[in-house]
mmCIF file of C-alpha atoms in Angstrom:
data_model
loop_
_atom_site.group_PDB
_atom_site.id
_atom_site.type_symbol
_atom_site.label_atom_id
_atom_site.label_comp_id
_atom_site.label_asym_id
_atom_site.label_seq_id
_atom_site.Cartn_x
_atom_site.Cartn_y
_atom_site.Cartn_z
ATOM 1 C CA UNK A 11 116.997 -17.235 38.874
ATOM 2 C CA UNK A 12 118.826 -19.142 36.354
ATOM 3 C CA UNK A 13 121.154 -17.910 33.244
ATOM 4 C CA UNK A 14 120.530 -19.758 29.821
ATOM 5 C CA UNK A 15 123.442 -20.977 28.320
ATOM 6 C CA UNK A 16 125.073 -18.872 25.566
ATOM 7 C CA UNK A 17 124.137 -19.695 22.009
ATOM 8 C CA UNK A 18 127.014 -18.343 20.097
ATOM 9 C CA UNK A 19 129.005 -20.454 22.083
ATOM 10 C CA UNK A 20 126.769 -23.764 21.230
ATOM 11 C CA UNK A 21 126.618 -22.140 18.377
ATOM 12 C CA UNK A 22 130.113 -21.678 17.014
ATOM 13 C CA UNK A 23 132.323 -23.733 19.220
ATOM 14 C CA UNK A 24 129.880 -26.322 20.019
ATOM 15 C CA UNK A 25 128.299 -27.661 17.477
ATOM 16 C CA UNK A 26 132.019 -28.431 15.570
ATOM 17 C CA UNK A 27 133.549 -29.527 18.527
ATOM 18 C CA UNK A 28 130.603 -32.407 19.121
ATOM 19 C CA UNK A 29 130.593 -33.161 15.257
ATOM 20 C CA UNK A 30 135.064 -33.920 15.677
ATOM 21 C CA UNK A 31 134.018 -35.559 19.174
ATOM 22 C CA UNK A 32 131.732 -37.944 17.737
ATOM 23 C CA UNK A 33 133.588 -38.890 14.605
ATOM 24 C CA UNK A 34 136.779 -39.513 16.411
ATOM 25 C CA UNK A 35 135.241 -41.626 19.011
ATOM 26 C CA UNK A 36 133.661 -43.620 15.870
ATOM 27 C CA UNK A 37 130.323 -43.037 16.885
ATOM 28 C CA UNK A 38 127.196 -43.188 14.970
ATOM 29 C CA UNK A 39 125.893 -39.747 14.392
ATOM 30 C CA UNK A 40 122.429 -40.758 14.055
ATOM 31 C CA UNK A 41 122.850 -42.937 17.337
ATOM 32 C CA UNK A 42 121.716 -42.135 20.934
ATOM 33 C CA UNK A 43 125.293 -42.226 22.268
ATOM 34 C CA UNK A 44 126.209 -39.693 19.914
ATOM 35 C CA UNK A 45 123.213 -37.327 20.575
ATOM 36 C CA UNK A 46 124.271 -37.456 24.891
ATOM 37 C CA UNK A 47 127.743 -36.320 23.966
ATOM 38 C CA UNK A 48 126.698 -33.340 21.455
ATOM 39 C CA UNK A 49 124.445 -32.347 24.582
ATOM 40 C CA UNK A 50 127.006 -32.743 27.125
ATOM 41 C CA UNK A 51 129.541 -31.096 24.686
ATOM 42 C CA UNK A 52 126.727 -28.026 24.317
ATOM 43 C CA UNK A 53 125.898 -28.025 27.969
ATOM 44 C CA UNK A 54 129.724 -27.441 28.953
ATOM 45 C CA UNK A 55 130.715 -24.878 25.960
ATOM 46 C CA UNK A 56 127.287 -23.022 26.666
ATOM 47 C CA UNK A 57 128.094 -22.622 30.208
ATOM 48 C CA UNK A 58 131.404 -21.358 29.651
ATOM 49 C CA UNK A 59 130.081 -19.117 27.151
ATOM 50 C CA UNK A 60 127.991 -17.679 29.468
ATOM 51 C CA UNK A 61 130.736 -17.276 32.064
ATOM 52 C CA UNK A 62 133.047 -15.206 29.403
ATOM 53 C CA UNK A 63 130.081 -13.236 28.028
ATOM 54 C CA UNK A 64 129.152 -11.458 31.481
ATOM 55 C CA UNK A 65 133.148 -11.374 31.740
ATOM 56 C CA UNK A 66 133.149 -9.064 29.143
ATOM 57 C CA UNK A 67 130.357 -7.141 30.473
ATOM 58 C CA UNK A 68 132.391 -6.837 33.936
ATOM 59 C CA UNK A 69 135.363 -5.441 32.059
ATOM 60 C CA UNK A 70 133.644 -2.991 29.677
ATOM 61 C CA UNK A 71 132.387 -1.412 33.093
ATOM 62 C CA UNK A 72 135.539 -0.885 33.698
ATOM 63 C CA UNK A 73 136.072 1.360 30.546
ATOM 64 C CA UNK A 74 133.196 3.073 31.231
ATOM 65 C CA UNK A 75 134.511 4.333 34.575
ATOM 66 C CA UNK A 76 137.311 5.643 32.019
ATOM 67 C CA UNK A 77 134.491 7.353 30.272
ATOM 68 C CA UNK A 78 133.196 9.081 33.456
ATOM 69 C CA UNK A 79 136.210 10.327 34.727
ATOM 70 C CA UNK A 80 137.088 11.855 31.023
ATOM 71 C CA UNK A 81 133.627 13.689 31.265
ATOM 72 C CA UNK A 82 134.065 14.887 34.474
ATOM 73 C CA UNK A 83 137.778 16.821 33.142
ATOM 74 C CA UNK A 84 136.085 17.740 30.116
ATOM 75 C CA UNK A 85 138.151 15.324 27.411
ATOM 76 C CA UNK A 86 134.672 14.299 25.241
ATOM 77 C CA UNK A 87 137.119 13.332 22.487
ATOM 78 C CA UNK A 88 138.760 10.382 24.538
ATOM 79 C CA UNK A 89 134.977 8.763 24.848
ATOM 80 C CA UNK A 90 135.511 7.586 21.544
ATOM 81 C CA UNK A 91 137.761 5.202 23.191
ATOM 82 C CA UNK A 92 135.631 4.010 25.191
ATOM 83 C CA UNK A 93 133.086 3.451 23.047
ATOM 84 C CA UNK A 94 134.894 1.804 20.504
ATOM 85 C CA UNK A 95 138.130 0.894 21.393
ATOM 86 C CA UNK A 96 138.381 -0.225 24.882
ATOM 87 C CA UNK A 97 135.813 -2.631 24.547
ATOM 88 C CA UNK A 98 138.014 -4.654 21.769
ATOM 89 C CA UNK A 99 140.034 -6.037 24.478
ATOM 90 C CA UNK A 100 137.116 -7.176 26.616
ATOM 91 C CA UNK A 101 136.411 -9.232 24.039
ATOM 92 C CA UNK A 102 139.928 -10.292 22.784
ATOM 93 C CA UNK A 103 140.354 -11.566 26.342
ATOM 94 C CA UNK A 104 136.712 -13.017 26.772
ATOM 95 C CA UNK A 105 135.875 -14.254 23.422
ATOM 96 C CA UNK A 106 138.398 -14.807 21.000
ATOM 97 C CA UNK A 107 141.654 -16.125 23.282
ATOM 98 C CA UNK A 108 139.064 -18.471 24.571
ATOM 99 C CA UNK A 109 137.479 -19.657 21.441
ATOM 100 C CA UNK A 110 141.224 -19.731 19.907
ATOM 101 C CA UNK A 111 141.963 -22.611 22.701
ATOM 102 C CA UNK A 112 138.873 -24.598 22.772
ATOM 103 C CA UNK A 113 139.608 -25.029 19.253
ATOM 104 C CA UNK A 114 143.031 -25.229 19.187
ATOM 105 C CA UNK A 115 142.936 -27.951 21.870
ATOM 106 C CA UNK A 116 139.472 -29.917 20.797
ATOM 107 C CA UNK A 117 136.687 -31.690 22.060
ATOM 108 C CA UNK A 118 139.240 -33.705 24.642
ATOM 109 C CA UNK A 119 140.074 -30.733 26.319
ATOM 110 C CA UNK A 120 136.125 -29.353 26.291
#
C-alpha cells in the first residue's frame, strides 16, 4: 500500500531545483555526488507533491458537498461553481502557493 511520488512535482520543481543545487554546490553534473542529490532533491519534492495533490482532492470534496446541498434546494445554476470555480482555490492553495515558495526560497530550503 504505497503512493508513488508525484511527477509534476519531480517534474517541474524538481528537476530545476537539483540542476541550481548542484551548480551552486560546484558539483560535477556528470558525477555520482551530483546524481544522490538530484535523487534526494526528487525524492523530497515528489513526496511533497504527493502530499498537496491528495490535499487538493480533500478540499474539492469539500465543494462538492456545496454541489449537493445546491441540488437538493434546486439552484443547478450555482453547480457551475463548483465545477469550475471552487476548485481554483484548491489548487491556488495546494499547488501554486507551494510551488511559488519552493522556488522562491530554492534548493536550501527543499
Amino acid at each position: 500500500g504505497t503512493v508513488s511520488a508525484d511527477v509534476r512535482a519531480i517534474s517541474y520543481i524538481g528537476i530545476p531545483l537539483a540542476m541550481v543545487a548542484i551548480s551552486s554546490k560546484g558539483l560535477n553534473p556528470l558525477g555520482s555526488s551530483a546524481a544522490d542529490l538530484a535523487k534526494s532533491v526528487g525524492t523530497l519534492v515528489g513526496t511533497v507533491g504527493t502530499v498537496l495533490f491528495y490535499s487538493v482532492a480533500a478540499l474539492n470534496l469539500v465543494w462538492q458537498s456545496f454541489g449537493w446541498k445546491d441540488i437538493k434546494n434546486g439552484k443547478l445554476g450555482n453547480l457551475y461553481a463548483v465545477n469550475f470555480g471552487w476548485p481554483w482555490i484548491s489548487h491556488i492553495l495546494f499547488s501554486f502557493l507551494p510551488t511559488m515558495i519552493l522556488t522562491y526560497f530554492g534548493a536550501t530550503a527543499v
